[in-house]
Amino acid sequence: MPILYAMEGAVSQGVLWGLMTLGVYLTFRILNVADMTVDGSFAAGGALSAVLIVSGMNPLFTLFFVFILGMICGLLTGIMNTKLKINILLASILTQIALYSINIRIMGKANTPLIGSPTLMSKLRDFTNELITTTTSSLIIGVVVIAAIIAIMYWFFGTEYGSAIRATGSNENMVRALGINTDNTKIMGLMISNGMVALSGALVAQSQGYADVGMGTGTIVVGLASIIIGEVIFGSHFGFWYTLITVVLGSIIYRIVIAFVLQLGLKSSDLKLLTAFTVAIALSVPVIKSKINRRRNFYKGPANEKDTRHADDKFKHNSDM
């Protein structure tokens, strides 16, 4: 039973963190850059949402301001990269470092508890007369938000401007030759990505009941692990919408693995080690599969060549007759 409860919590957290994974997917796969800003924007979303809720704002309305704050974080990184010509990795690290101090400024302290304050999860639980738990309400809210975000992403990246953002990550020189300002598409992609990451931070903070300045530490690694796990297990067979779903499923599987290992007795302080190990394995799987396929094709080659030569000799023999 403890394992079942742990798995339920893992699935709900995986869905909420899946929104962050979608944001990381946008920069890592679509824009083809590694954006470290997400470590800071995730915590910024949780910090702002917690402060606004404690101040008396409706928890649903806080998500709008959280998304704007996340977009500003992405804007800062994009300007440093495109206008000031600072390497994207360094620019995102600079924004991430700055956000640590900004997040403390937002909260006025290192963490902000939400005990006794209304959240989306507690409101849904109260609406059902406590027929569902906070974990279940987190899962329901997460699924609704994820479904809406995936639908919006699928629509937006099918538009002309969304396609330009996708093309920028694939071939920036070609897009620039077509007369599209790639600086603007990069900045917009970073803004949308960090907006989604901040939303995820806000939902996670409301679910766990507090916001902490260090809650975003290692977010980029978790996001990359979830993306790679989803790609390795489910592949990409049915188009862009399917890929977005597999990204979220990868986040859920990652959380299930973490919860299962913790139930086996692993200390919570070893989670970073487990995450690094999981990412290393997930990254190595495609390489191992390609090597296996090459060896398989190598051994198939001579056999096929022998069969072909045998067929040619048989054809010549029949022609002579």
Short mmCIF file of C-alpha atoms in Angstrom, two decimals:
data_model
loop_
_atom_site.label_atom_id
_atom_site.label_comp_id
_atom_site.label_asym_id
_atom_site.label_seq_id
_atom_site.Cartn_x
_atom_site.Cartn_y
_atom_site.Cartn_z
CA MET A 1 0.00 0.00 0.00
CA PRO A 2 2.76 2.54 0.75
CA ILE A 3 4.17 1.87 -2.72
CA LEU A 4 0.75 2.45 -4.31
CA TYR A 5 0.35 5.77 -2.50
CA ALA A 6 3.88 6.72 -3.51
CA MET A 7 3.12 5.86 -7.15
CA GLU A 8 -0.03 8.00 -7.09
CA GLY A 9 1.98 10.93 -5.80
CA ALA A 10 4.70 10.26 -8.38
CA VAL A 11 2.21 10.34 -11.26
CA SER A 12 0.64 13.60 -10.06
CA GLN A 13 4.06 15.22 -9.62
CA GLY A 14 5.16 13.85 -12.98
CA VAL A 15 2.23 15.55 -14.69
CA LEU A 16 2.92 18.89 -12.97
CA TRP A 17 6.63 18.67 -13.78
CA GLY A 18 5.67 17.60 -17.30
CA LEU A 19 4.76 21.20 -18.04
CA MET A 20 8.35 22.15 -17.22
CA THR A 21 9.56 19.33 -19.45
CA LEU A 22 7.56 20.73 -22.35
CA GLY A 23 9.31 24.07 -21.84
CA VAL A 24 12.72 22.38 -21.82
CA TYR A 25 11.74 20.43 -24.95
CA LEU A 26 11.01 23.70 -26.73
CA THR A 27 14.55 24.97 -26.24
CA PHE A 28 16.46 21.68 -26.26
CA ARG A 29 14.82 20.01 -29.25
CA ILE A 30 13.01 22.72 -31.22
CA LEU A 31 15.44 25.64 -30.80
CA ASN A 32 18.38 23.25 -30.42
CA VAL A 33 19.94 25.12 -27.47
CA ALA A 34 20.58 24.26 -23.82
CA ASP A 35 18.81 26.91 -21.74
CA MET A 36 19.93 26.94 -18.10
CA THR A 37 17.49 29.74 -17.28
CA VAL A 38 14.85 27.17 -16.35
CA ASP A 39 16.51 26.46 -13.00
CA GLY A 40 15.79 30.05 -11.99
CA SER A 41 12.47 30.60 -13.78
CA PHE A 42 10.98 27.45 -12.20
CA ALA A 43 11.72 28.77 -8.71
CA ALA A 44 10.59 32.26 -9.75
CA GLY A 45 7.18 30.90 -10.74
CA GLY A 46 6.75 29.15 -7.43
CA ALA A 47 7.96 32.17 -5.43
CA LEU A 48 5.68 34.69 -7.15
CA SER A 49 2.63 32.43 -6.98
CA ALA A 50 3.18 31.75 -3.27
CA VAL A 51 3.63 35.44 -2.42
CA LEU A 52 0.52 36.47 -4.37
CA ILE A 53 -1.57 33.73 -2.76
CA VAL A 54 -0.43 34.70 0.74
CA SER A 55 -1.29 38.31 -0.15
CA GLY A 56 -4.87 37.25 -0.85
CA MET A 57 -4.96 36.78 -4.64
CA ASN A 58 -6.95 33.97 -6.21
CA PRO A 59 -4.49 31.10 -6.93
CA LEU A 60 -5.81 30.79 -10.48
CA PHE A 61 -5.15 34.46 -11.26
CA THR A 62 -1.57 34.15 -10.00
CA LEU A 63 -0.78 31.88 -12.95
CA PHE A 64 -1.16 34.79 -15.37
CA PHE A 65 1.45 36.89 -13.57
CA VAL A 66 3.67 33.84 -13.19
CA PHE A 67 3.62 33.25 -16.95
CA ILE A 68 4.53 36.90 -17.60
CA LEU A 69 7.43 36.66 -15.14
CA GLY A 70 8.70 33.50 -16.85
CA MET A 71 8.55 35.20 -20.24
CA ILE A 72 10.59 38.12 -18.85
CA CYS A 73 13.22 35.63 -17.67
CA GLY A 74 13.42 34.16 -21.16
CA LEU A 75 13.51 37.66 -22.65
CA LEU A 76 16.59 38.57 -20.60
CA THR A 77 18.43 35.46 -21.74
CA GLY A 78 17.38 36.03 -25.35
CA ILE A 79 18.53 39.66 -25.40
CA MET A 80 21.93 38.76 -23.95
CA ASN A 81 22.33 36.01 -26.51
CA THR A 82 21.03 37.72 -29.67
CA LYS A 83 21.75 41.41 -29.07
CA LEU A 84 24.82 41.30 -26.84
CA LYS A 85 26.21 38.19 -28.60
CA ILE A 86 26.81 36.30 -25.36
CA ASN A 87 26.92 32.53 -25.74
CA ILE A 88 23.49 31.07 -24.98
CA LEU A 89 24.85 28.79 -22.27
CA LEU A 90 26.64 31.62 -20.50
CA ALA A 91 23.71 34.02 -20.97
CA SER A 92 21.27 31.55 -19.44
CA ILE A 93 23.61 30.87 -16.51
CA LEU A 94 23.88 34.61 -15.85
CA THR A 95 20.09 34.92 -15.80
CA GLN A 96 19.82 31.87 -13.55
CA ILE A 97 22.31 33.34 -11.06
CA ALA A 98 20.51 36.68 -11.06
CA LEU A 99 17.16 34.98 -10.46
CA TYR A 100 18.39 33.42 -7.24
CA SER A 101 18.69 36.86 -5.66
CA ILE A 102 15.51 38.08 -7.37
CA ASN A 103 13.52 35.15 -6.00
CA ILE A 104 14.66 35.94 -2.46
CA ARG A 105 13.64 39.55 -3.08
CA ILE A 106 10.21 38.40 -4.24
CA MET A 107 9.60 36.28 -1.15
CA GLY A 108 11.60 38.36 1.29
CA LYS A 109 13.07 35.14 2.66
CA ALA A 110 14.32 31.76 1.51
CA ASN A 111 10.89 30.07 1.48
CA THR A 112 7.20 30.88 1.73
CA PRO A 113 4.78 28.32 3.25
CA LEU A 114 1.23 28.06 1.97
CA ILE A 115 -0.21 26.34 5.03
CA GLY A 116 -3.75 27.62 5.57
CA SER A 117 -3.76 29.52 2.27
CA PRO A 118 -6.05 28.45 -0.56
CA THR A 119 -4.49 26.78 -3.57
CA LEU A 120 -5.95 25.30 -6.75
CA MET A 121 -5.59 21.85 -5.22
CA SER A 122 -7.29 22.72 -1.94
CA LYS A 123 -10.10 24.54 -3.75
CA LEU A 124 -10.81 21.51 -5.93
CA ARG A 125 -10.68 19.24 -2.89
CA ASP A 126 -13.10 21.47 -0.99
CA PHE A 127 -15.36 21.68 -4.05
CA THR A 128 -15.78 17.90 -3.94
CA ASN A 129 -16.42 17.99 -0.16
CA GLU A 130 -13.05 16.32 0.37
CA LEU A 131 -14.05 13.24 -1.61
CA ILE A 132 -10.64 13.42 -3.28
CA THR A 133 -7.21 13.94 -1.76
CA THR A 134 -4.78 16.74 -2.49
CA THR A 135 -2.73 14.29 -4.55
CA THR A 136 -5.72 13.39 -6.71
CA SER A 137 -6.67 17.04 -7.17
CA SER A 138 -3.06 17.77 -8.22
CA LEU A 139 -3.34 15.01 -10.82
CA ILE A 140 -6.66 16.29 -12.17
CA ILE A 141 -5.48 19.89 -12.41
CA GLY A 142 -2.20 18.79 -13.95
CA VAL A 143 -3.92 16.71 -16.64
CA VAL A 144 -6.28 19.58 -17.54
CA VAL A 145 -3.44 22.11 -17.77
CA ILE A 146 -1.18 19.75 -19.73
CA ALA A 147 -3.96 18.91 -22.21
CA ALA A 148 -4.62 22.62 -22.78
CA ILE A 149 -0.92 23.46 -23.18
CA ILE A 150 -0.31 20.60 -25.64
CA ALA A 151 -3.32 21.69 -27.71
CA ILE A 152 -2.08 25.30 -27.76
CA MET A 153 1.49 24.24 -28.63
CA TYR A 154 0.26 21.98 -31.43
CA TRP A 155 -1.79 24.82 -32.88
CA PHE A 156 0.84 27.54 -32.41
CA PHE A 157 3.75 25.60 -33.93
CA GLY A 158 1.57 24.84 -36.92
CA THR A 159 1.14 28.55 -37.65
CA GLU A 160 3.51 30.51 -39.86
CA TYR A 161 5.36 32.12 -36.95
CA GLY A 162 5.49 28.88 -34.98
CA SER A 163 6.92 27.10 -38.00
CA ALA A 164 9.54 29.84 -38.27
CA ILE A 165 10.61 29.12 -34.68
CA ARG A 166 10.88 25.42 -35.45
CA ALA A 167 12.82 26.13 -38.63
CA THR A 168 15.22 28.40 -36.73
CA GLY A 169 16.33 25.47 -34.61
CA SER A 170 16.66 23.21 -37.66
CA ASN A 171 18.52 25.53 -40.03
CA GLU A 172 19.06 29.09 -38.86
CA ASN A 173 20.96 30.17 -42.01
CA MET A 174 18.15 29.04 -44.29
CA VAL A 175 15.54 30.84 -42.21
CA ARG A 176 17.61 34.03 -42.27
CA ALA A 177 17.97 33.73 -46.04
CA LEU A 178 14.17 33.69 -46.30
CA GLY A 179 14.06 37.11 -44.67
CA ILE A 180 12.98 36.02 -41.17
CA ASN A 181 14.58 37.72 -38.18
CA THR A 182 16.02 34.74 -36.33
CA ASP A 183 16.87 36.87 -33.30
CA ASN A 184 13.17 37.50 -32.75
CA THR A 185 12.23 33.84 -33.19
CA LYS A 186 14.94 32.78 -30.70
CA ILE A 187 13.78 35.32 -28.14
CA MET A 188 10.13 34.32 -28.57
CA GLY A 189 11.00 30.64 -28.19
CA LEU A 190 12.95 31.32 -24.99
CA MET A 191 10.11 33.46 -23.63
CA ILE A 192 7.44 30.81 -24.27
CA SER A 193 9.67 28.09 -22.84
CA ASN A 194 10.41 29.90 -19.59
CA GLY A 195 6.78 30.98 -19.29
CA MET A 196 5.73 27.32 -19.25
CA VAL A 197 8.53 26.45 -16.83
CA ALA A 198 7.39 29.20 -14.44
CA LEU A 199 3.80 27.91 -14.67
CA SER A 200 5.06 24.47 -13.73
CA GLY A 201 6.93 25.94 -10.75
CA ALA A 202 3.77 27.69 -9.57
CA LEU A 203 1.66 24.50 -9.80
CA VAL A 204 4.32 22.44 -8.02
CA ALA A 205 4.56 25.05 -5.24
CA GLN A 206 0.78 25.01 -4.78
CA SER A 207 0.77 21.22 -4.77
CA GLN A 208 3.55 20.78 -2.21
CA GLY A 209 2.34 23.67 -0.05
CA TYR A 210 5.38 25.93 -0.13
CA ALA A 211 7.82 27.74 -2.39
CA ASP A 212 11.55 27.59 -1.84
CA VAL A 213 14.39 29.51 -3.44
CA GLY A 214 16.21 26.26 -4.19
CA MET A 215 13.25 24.34 -5.62
CA GLY A 216 14.51 24.84 -9.18
CA THR A 217 17.98 23.37 -8.61
CA GLY A 218 18.63 20.65 -11.19
CA THR A 219 15.47 21.42 -13.15
CA ILE A 220 17.29 21.35 -16.50
CA VAL A 221 18.68 17.89 -15.74
CA VAL A 222 15.25 16.57 -14.73
CA GLY A 223 13.77 18.02 -17.91
CA LEU A 224 16.43 16.48 -20.14
CA ALA A 225 16.07 13.12 -18.40
CA SER A 226 12.29 13.16 -18.94
CA ILE A 227 12.65 14.10 -22.61
CA ILE A 228 15.19 11.39 -23.34
CA ILE A 229 13.25 8.73 -21.41
CA GLY A 230 10.12 9.58 -23.39
CA GLU A 231 12.00 9.45 -26.71
CA VAL A 232 13.75 6.18 -25.94
CA ILE A 233 10.67 4.33 -24.67
CA PHE A 234 7.95 5.68 -26.96
CA GLY A 235 9.89 6.97 -29.98
CA SER A 236 8.41 9.44 -32.46
CA HIS A 237 5.93 7.74 -34.76
CA PHE A 238 2.78 9.81 -35.21
CA GLY A 239 3.83 13.45 -35.51
CA PHE A 240 4.39 16.49 -33.34
CA TRP A 241 1.38 15.97 -31.05
CA TYR A 242 2.59 12.47 -30.21
CA THR A 243 6.06 13.78 -29.36
CA LEU A 244 4.61 16.33 -26.94
CA ILE A 245 2.65 13.59 -25.19
CA THR A 246 5.72 11.33 -24.92
CA VAL A 247 7.62 14.19 -23.27
CA VAL A 248 5.02 14.33 -20.50
CA LEU A 249 4.95 10.53 -20.22
CA GLY A 250 8.72 10.60 -19.83
CA SER A 251 8.32 13.00 -16.92
CA ILE A 252 5.78 10.66 -15.28
CA ILE A 253 8.04 7.62 -15.74
CA TYR A 254 10.99 9.53 -14.29
CA ARG A 255 8.98 10.39 -11.16
CA ILE A 256 7.75 6.80 -10.83
CA VAL A 257 11.32 5.53 -10.97
CA ILE A 258 12.38 8.04 -8.31
CA ALA A 259 9.46 7.09 -6.04
CA PHE A 260 10.09 3.37 -6.48
CA VAL A 261 13.78 3.69 -5.64
CA LEU A 262 13.00 5.79 -2.57
CA GLN A 263 10.58 3.11 -1.40
CA LEU A 264 13.41 0.59 -1.68
CA GLY A 265 15.37 2.57 0.90
CA LEU A 266 17.51 5.00 -1.07
CA LYS A 267 18.18 8.24 0.80
CA SER A 268 16.65 11.44 -0.58
CA SER A 269 20.13 12.99 -0.56
CA ASP A 270 21.10 10.49 -3.27
CA LEU A 271 18.45 11.72 -5.73
CA LYS A 272 20.90 13.91 -7.65
CA LEU A 273 23.19 10.90 -8.10
CA LEU A 274 20.24 8.81 -9.29
CA THR A 275 19.18 11.56 -11.69
CA ALA A 276 22.67 11.80 -13.19
CA PHE A 277 22.80 8.01 -13.53
CA THR A 278 19.37 7.93 -15.19
CA VAL A 279 20.30 10.65 -17.68
CA ALA A 280 23.58 8.90 -18.52
CA ILE A 281 21.76 5.63 -19.21
CA ALA A 282 19.03 7.33 -21.26
CA LEU A 283 21.62 9.18 -23.34
CA SER A 284 23.61 6.02 -23.98
CA VAL A 285 20.62 3.91 -25.10
CA PRO A 286 20.36 5.47 -28.62
CA VAL A 287 24.11 5.02 -29.13
CA ILE A 288 23.99 1.40 -27.99
CA LYS A 289 20.97 0.72 -30.23
CA SER A 290 22.74 2.24 -33.25
CA LYS A 291 25.84 0.10 -32.63
CA ILE A 292 23.71 -3.03 -32.34
CA ASN A 293 21.94 -2.16 -35.60
CA ARG A 294 25.26 -1.55 -37.37
CA ARG A 295 26.61 -4.90 -36.23
CA ARG A 296 23.40 -6.60 -37.27
CA ASN A 297 23.55 -5.01 -40.72
CA PHE A 298 27.24 -5.88 -40.98
CA TYR A 299 26.57 -9.56 -40.42
CA LYS A 300 23.53 -9.47 -42.67
CA GLY A 301 25.51 -7.93 -45.54
CA PRO A 302 27.73 -10.89 -46.50
CA ALA A 303 24.79 -13.30 -46.23
CA ASN A 304 22.68 -11.15 -48.52
CA GLU A 305 25.58 -10.80 -50.95
CA LYS A 306 26.03 -14.58 -50.97
CA ASP A 307 22.33 -15.13 -51.63
CA THR A 308 22.41 -12.57 -54.46
CA ARG A 309 25.46 -14.21 -56.07
CA HIS A 310 23.79 -17.61 -55.82
CA ALA A 311 20.65 -16.25 -57.49
CA ASP A 312 22.72 -14.71 -60.32
CA ASP A 313 24.54 -18.02 -60.96
CA LYS A 314 21.22 -19.85 -61.07
CA PHE A 315 19.84 -17.32 -63.56
CA LYS A 316 22.90 -17.71 -65.81
CA HIS A 317 22.60 -21.50 -65.66
CA ASN A 318 18.98 -21.39 -66.71
CA SER A 319 19.82 -18.96 -69.55
CA ASP A 320 22.49 -21.30 -70.91
CA MET A 321 20.02 -24.15 -70.96
#
